[in-house]
Coordinates of C-alpha atoms in Angstrom, one line a residue:
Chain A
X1 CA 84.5 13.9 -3.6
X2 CA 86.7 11.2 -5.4
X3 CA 88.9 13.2 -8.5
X4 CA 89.2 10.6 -11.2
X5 CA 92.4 10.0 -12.1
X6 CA 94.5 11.0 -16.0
X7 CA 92.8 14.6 -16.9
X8 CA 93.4 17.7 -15.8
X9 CA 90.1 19.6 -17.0
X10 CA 88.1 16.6 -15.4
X11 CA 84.6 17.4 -13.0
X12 CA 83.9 16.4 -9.8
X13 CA 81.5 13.8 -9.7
X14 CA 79.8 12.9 -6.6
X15 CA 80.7 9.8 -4.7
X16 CA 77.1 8.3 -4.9
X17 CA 76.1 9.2 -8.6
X18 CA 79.7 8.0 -9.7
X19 CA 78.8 4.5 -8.0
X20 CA 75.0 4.5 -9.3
X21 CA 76.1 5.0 -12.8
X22 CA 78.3 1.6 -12.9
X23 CA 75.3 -0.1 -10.9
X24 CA 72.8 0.5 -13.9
X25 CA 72.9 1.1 -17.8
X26 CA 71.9 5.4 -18.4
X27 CA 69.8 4.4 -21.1
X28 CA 67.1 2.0 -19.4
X29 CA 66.9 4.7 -16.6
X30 CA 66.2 7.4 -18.8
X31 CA 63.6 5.4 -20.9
X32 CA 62.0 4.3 -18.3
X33 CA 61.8 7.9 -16.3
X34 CA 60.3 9.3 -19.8
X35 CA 57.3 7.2 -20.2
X36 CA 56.1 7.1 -16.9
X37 CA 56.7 10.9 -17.2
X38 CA 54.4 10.6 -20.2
X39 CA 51.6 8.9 -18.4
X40 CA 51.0 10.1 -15.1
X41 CA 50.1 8.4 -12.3
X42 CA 47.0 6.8 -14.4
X43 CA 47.4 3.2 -16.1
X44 CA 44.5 1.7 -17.9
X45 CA 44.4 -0.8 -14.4
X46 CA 44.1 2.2 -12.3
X47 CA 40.7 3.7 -14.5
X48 CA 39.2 0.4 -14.3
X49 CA 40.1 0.1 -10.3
X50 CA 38.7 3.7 -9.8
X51 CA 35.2 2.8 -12.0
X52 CA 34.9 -0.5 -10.0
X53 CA 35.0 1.2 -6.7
X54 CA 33.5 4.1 -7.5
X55 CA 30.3 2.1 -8.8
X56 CA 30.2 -0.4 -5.7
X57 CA 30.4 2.7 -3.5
X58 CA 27.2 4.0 -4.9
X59 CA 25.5 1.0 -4.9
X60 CA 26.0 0.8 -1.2
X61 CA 24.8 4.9 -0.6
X62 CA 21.9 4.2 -2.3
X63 CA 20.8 1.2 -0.6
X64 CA 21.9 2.0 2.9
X65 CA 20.1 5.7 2.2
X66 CA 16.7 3.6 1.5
X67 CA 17.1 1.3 4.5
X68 CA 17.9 4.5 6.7
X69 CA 15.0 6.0 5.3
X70 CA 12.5 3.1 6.3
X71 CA 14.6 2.8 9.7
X72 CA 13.4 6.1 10.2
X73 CA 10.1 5.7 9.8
X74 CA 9.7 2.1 12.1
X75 CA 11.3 4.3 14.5
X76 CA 9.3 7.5 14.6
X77 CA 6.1 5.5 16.0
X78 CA 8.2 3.8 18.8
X79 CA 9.1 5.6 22.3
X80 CA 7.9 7.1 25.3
X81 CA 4.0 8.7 25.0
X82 CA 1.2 7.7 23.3
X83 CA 1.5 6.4 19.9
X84 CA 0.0 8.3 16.7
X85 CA -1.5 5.2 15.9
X86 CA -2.8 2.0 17.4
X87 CA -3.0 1.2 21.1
X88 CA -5.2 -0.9 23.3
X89 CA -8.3 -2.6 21.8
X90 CA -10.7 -4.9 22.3
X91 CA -12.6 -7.5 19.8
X92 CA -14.0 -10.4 18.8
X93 CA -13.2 -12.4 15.9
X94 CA -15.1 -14.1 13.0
X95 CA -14.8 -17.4 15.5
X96 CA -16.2 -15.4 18.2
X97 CA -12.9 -15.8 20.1
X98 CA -11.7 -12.7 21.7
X99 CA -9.0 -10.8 19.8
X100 CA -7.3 -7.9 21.6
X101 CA -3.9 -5.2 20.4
X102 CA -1.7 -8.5 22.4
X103 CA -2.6 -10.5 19.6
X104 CA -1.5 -8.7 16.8
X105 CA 2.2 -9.1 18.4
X106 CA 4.4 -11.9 17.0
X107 CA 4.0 -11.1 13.6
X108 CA 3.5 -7.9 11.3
X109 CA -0.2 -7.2 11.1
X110 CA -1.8 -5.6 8.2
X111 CA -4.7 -4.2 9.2
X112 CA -7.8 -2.8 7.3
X113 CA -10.9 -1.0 8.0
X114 CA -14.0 -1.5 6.4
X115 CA -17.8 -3.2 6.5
X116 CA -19.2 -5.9 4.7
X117 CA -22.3 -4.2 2.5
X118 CA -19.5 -2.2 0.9
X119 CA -20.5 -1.0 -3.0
X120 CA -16.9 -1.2 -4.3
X121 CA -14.0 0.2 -2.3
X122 CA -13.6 -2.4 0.2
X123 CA -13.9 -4.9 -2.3
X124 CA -11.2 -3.9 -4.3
X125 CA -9.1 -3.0 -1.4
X126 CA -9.8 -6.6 0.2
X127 CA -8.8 -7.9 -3.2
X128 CA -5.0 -5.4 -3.0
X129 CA -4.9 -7.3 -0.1
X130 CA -5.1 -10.7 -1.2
X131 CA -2.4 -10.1 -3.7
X132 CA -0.3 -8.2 -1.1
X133 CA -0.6 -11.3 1.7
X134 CA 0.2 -13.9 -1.6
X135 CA 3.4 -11.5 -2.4
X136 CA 5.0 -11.3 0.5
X137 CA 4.6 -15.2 1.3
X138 CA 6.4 -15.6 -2.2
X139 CA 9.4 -13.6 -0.4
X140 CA 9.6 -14.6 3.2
X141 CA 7.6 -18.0 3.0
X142 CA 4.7 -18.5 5.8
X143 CA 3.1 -17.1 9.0
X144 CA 5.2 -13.8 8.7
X145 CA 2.3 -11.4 8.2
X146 CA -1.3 -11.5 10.1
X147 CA -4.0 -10.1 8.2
X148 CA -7.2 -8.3 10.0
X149 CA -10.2 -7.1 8.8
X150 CA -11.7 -4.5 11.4
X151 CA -15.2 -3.4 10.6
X152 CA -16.8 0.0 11.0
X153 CA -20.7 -1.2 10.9
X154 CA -20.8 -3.5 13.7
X155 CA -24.9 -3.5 14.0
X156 CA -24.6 -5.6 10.4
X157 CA -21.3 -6.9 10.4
X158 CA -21.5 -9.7 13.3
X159 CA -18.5 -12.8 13.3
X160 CA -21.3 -15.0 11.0
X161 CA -21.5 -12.3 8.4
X162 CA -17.3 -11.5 8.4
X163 CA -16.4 -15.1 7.9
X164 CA -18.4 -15.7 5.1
X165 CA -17.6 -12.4 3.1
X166 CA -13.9 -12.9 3.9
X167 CA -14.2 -16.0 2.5
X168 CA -14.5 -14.9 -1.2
X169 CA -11.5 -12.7 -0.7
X170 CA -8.8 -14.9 1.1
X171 CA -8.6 -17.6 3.9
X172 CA -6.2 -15.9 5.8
X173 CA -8.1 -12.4 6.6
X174 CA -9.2 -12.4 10.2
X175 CA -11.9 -10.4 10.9
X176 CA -13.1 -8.5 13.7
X177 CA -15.8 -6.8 15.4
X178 CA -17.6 -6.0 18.7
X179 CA -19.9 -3.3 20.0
X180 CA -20.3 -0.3 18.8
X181 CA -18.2 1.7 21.5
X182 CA -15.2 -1.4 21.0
X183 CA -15.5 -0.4 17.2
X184 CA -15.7 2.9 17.9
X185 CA -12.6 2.8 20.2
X186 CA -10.5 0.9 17.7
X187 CA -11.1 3.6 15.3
X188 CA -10.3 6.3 17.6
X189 CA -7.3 4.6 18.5
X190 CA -5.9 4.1 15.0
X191 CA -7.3 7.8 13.8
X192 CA -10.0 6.2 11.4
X193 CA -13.1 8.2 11.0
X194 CA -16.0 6.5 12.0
X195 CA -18.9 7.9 10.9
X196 CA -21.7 4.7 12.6
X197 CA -24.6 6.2 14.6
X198 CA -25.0 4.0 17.5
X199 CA -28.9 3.0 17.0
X200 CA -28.9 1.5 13.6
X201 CA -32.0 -0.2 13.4
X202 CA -31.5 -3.7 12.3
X203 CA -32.7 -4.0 8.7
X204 CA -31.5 -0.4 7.8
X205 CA -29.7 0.3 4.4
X206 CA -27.0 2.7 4.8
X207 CA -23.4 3.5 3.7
X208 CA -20.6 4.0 6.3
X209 CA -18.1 6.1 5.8
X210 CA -14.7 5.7 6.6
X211 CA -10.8 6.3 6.1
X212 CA -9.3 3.5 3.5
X213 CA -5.4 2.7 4.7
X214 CA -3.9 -0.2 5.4
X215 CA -2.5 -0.2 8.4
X216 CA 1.1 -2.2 8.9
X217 CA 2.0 -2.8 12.5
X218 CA 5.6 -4.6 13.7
X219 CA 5.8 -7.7 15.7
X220 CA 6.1 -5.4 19.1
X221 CA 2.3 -4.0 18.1
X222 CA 3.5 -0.8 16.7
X223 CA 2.5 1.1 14.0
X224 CA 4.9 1.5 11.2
X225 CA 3.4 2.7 8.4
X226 CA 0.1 3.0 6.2
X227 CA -0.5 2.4 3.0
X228 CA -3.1 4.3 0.5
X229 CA -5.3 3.8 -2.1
X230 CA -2.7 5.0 -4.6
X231 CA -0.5 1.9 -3.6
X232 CA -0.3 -0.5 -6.6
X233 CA -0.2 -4.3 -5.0
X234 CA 3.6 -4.8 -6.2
X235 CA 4.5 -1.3 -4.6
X236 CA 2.4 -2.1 -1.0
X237 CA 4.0 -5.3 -1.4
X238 CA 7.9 -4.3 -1.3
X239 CA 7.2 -1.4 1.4
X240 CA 5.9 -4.6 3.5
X241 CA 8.6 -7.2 2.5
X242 CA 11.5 -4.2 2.8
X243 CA 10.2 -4.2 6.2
X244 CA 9.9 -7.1 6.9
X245 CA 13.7 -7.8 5.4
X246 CA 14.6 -4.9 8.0
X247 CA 13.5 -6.3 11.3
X248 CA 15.7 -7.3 13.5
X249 CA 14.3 -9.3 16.0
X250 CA 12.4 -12.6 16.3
X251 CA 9.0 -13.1 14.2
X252 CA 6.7 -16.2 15.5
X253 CA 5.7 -18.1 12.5
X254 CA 3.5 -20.0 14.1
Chain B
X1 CA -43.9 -18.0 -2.9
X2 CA -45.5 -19.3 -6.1
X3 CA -43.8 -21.6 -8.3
X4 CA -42.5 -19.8 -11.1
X5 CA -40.8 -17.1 -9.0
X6 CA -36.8 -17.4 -9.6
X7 CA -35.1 -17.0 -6.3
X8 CA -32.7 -14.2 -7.6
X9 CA -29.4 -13.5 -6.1
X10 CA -30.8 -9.6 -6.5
X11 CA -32.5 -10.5 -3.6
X12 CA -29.8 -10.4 -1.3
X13 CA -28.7 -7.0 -2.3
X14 CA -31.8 -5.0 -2.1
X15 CA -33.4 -7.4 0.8
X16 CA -30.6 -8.5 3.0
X17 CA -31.1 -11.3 4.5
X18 CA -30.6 -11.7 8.5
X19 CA -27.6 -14.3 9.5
X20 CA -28.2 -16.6 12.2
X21 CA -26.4 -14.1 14.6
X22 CA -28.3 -11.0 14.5
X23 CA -26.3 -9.7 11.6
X24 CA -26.6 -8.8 7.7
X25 CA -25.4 -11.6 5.5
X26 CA -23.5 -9.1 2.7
X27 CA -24.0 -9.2 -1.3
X28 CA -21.4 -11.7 -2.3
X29 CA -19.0 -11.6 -4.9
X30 CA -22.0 -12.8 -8.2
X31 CA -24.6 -10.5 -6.5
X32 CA -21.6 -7.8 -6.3
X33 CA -21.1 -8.1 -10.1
X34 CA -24.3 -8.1 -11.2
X35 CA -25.5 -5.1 -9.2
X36 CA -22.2 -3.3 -11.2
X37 CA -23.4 -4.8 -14.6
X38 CA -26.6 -3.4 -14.0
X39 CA -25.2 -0.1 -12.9
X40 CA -22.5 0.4 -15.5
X41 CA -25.8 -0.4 -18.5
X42 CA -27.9 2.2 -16.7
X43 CA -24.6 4.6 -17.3
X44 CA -24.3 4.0 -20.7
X45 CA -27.8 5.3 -21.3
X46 CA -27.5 8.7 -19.5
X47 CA -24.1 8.6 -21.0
X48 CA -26.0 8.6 -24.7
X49 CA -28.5 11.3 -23.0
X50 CA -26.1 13.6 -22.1
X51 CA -27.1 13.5 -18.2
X52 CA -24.6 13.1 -15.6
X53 CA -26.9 13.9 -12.3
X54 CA -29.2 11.6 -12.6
X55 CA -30.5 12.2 -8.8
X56 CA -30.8 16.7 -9.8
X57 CA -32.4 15.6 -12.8
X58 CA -33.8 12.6 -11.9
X59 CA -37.0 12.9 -13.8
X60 CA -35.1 12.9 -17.2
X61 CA -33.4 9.8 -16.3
X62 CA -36.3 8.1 -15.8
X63 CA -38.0 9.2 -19.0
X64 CA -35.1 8.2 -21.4
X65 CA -33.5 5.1 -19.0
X66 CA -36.9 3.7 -17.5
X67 CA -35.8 -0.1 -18.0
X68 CA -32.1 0.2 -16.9
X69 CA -32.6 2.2 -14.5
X70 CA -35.5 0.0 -12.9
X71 CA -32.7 -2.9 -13.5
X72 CA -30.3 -1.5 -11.6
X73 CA -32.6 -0.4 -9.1
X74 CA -33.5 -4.3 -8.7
X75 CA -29.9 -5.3 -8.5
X76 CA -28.7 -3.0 -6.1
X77 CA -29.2 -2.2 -2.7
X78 CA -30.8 1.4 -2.5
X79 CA -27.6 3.0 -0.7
X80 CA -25.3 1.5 -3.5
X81 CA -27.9 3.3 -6.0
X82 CA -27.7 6.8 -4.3
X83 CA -24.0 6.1 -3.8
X84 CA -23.1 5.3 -7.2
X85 CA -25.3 8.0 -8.7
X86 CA -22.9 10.9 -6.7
X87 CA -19.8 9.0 -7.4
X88 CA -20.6 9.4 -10.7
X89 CA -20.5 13.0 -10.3
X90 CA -17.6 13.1 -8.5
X91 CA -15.7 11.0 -10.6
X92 CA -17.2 13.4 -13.6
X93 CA -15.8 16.9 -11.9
X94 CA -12.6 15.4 -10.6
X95 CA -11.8 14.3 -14.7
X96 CA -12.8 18.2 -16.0
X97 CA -10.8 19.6 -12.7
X98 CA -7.9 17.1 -14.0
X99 CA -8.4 18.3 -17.5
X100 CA -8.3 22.0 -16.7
X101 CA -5.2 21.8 -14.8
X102 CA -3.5 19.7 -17.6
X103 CA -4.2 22.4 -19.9
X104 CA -2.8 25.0 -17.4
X105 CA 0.4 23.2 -17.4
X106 CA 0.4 21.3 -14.1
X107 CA 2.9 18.5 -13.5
X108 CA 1.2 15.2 -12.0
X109 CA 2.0 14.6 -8.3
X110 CA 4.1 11.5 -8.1
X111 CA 1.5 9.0 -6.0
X112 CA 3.1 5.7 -5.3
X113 CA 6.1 6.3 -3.6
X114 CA 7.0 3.6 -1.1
X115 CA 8.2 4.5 2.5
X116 CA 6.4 6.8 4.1
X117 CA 4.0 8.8 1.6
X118 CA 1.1 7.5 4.0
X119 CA 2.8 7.9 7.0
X120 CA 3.4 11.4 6.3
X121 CA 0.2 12.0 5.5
X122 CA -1.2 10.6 8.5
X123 CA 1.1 13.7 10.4
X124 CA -0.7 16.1 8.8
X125 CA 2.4 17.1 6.1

């Protein structure tokens, strides 16, 4: 403690302050204590720093929660055990070339089930499907997704038949049948009801019944997800191109 | 074949002819189109007679809708007849269900979500 000097009835002022005080001018100090006093912590910089972050950080849940969700579902169908759907086949396709579950790998397949003397469902669905195969070569260009048409009334549906009714629809539909126990193994394999007897009588008029999905499988042959009748072609589209967008690996374009 | 016989695309639906490999050549996209024409005049007419089954009361249909009906019987494969005859039905008690349940209040199930709607289906939730 220093005593200043010439008073009697003078206070003891501390060392430090005494020194501070000639340092700086008392009024600046005490304005400046007052209005940050007033304000807070917050400055108009700091709301518009907190909105900023605050929006990209939602951004980034909400598009990292999607892709977890469709990470998800790729997965579930992959691991040890048979799969829920898809597995070992064997066809022949509308160039009478043989066409087994090795060939769909490569690429991601979109499968559908059908038969060619259809009323209206296939048609319509084969149509969805021409606009879904056009969509997603708009977004990831060429020889990404293989497109197979695997029918449920092999007795009328022979590789003559399939290539000229896939035609009207879209040159790059593949389509494939065999036997009836090849058919009717593909459809067990991918849970697809098959309703065929197996001595159709050539000639005969009938109706087959049968599930209507598309079926999208990865470029390792497994199944990833299906796709309804209640799919509109822009929404079957995006669930394919997400997926696409998601894959890690290598896809053949070839 | 004589000579003033058209060669009618009909044909092909209600007659199939064989392909070169023991198969079915299938109605193509014109036979397709007309065989829905025809189908969709033959509904108009049981639509203005007040008949929606036309296969339980098939007898009425064919007293007020003789000509369409024997139109769309010529333009469409006999399994697409039957078939479109018990869609019809269908389609007719799946709009009064959806009608009765809009009147009870019920919310519409949201269909077209993308990312695993099907997939879930398939398990069985």
């Amino acid at each position: 403690m220093r005593r200043t000097p010439d008073s009697t009835n003078t206070r003891l002022i501390p060392a430090s302050v005494s020194i501070e005080c000639h340092k700086q001018p008392n009024l600046t100090n005490i304005e400046e204590a007052r209005s940050r006093s007033k304000s807070g912590p917050f400055s108009w910089q700091a709301g518009l720093l907190f909105l900023a972050a605050g929006g990209g950080l939602t951004f980034y849940f909400r598009y990292e929660k999607a892709r977890m969700s469709r990470a998800r579902i790729a997965e579930a169908n992959k691991g040890i055990g048979k799969p829920l759907v898809g597995g070992p086949f064997t066809l022949t396709d509308h160039n009478n070339k043989p066409f087994t579950n090795d060939n769909l790998k490569g690429k991601y397949s979109l499968v559908y089930f059908g038969f060619s003397h259809c009323p209206d469902i296939c048609p319509e669905e084969l149509d969805k499907m021409a606009g879904m195969i056009e969509a997603v070569k708009e977004k990831h260009g060429e020889g990404v997704l293989r497109n197979v048409f695997i029918t449920c009334d092999p007795a009328r549906d022979t590789p003559q038949v399939l290539k000229s009714y896939l035609a009207e629809f879209h040159p790059e539909v593949l389509g494939l049948t065999g036997t009836w126990q090849q058919v009717k193994d593909v459809c067990k394999a991918y849970r697809v009801y098959f309703s065929t007897p197996a001595d159709v009588k050539p000639g005969q008029d009938y109706l087959v019944d049968h599930s209507i999905y598309f079926y999208l499988m990865d470029p390792d042959g497994d199944f990833v997800e299906a796709i309804g009748r209640n799919f509109t072609v822009p929404a079957a589209a995006k669930v394919i191109n997400d997926h696409i967008a998601d894959w890690k690996g290598k896809i053949d374009r070839s | 074949m004589s000579w003033f016989t058209p060669t009618s695309p009909s044909s092909t639906l209600a007659n199939p002819k064989p392909s070169e490999d023991g198969g079915f050549i299938a109605p193509d996209r014109t036979a397709r189109s007309q065989c829905w024409e025809g189908r969709d005049s033959f509904f108009v007419c049981l639509e203005k007679n007040g008949i929606v089954d036309s296969v339980k009361e098939d007898a009425k249909a064919r007293e007020h809708c003789a000509p369409e009906l024997k139109e769309f019987e010529k333009v469409c494969a006999s399994s697409w007849v039957t078939y479109f005859k018990k869609r019809r039905v269908m389609e007719h008690q799946r709009d009064l269900t959806i009608k009765k349940l809009a009147a009870e209040g019920a919310t519409p199930m949201e269909g077209s979500s993308a990312g695993g709607a099907g997939a879930a289906a398939l398990r069985g939730k």
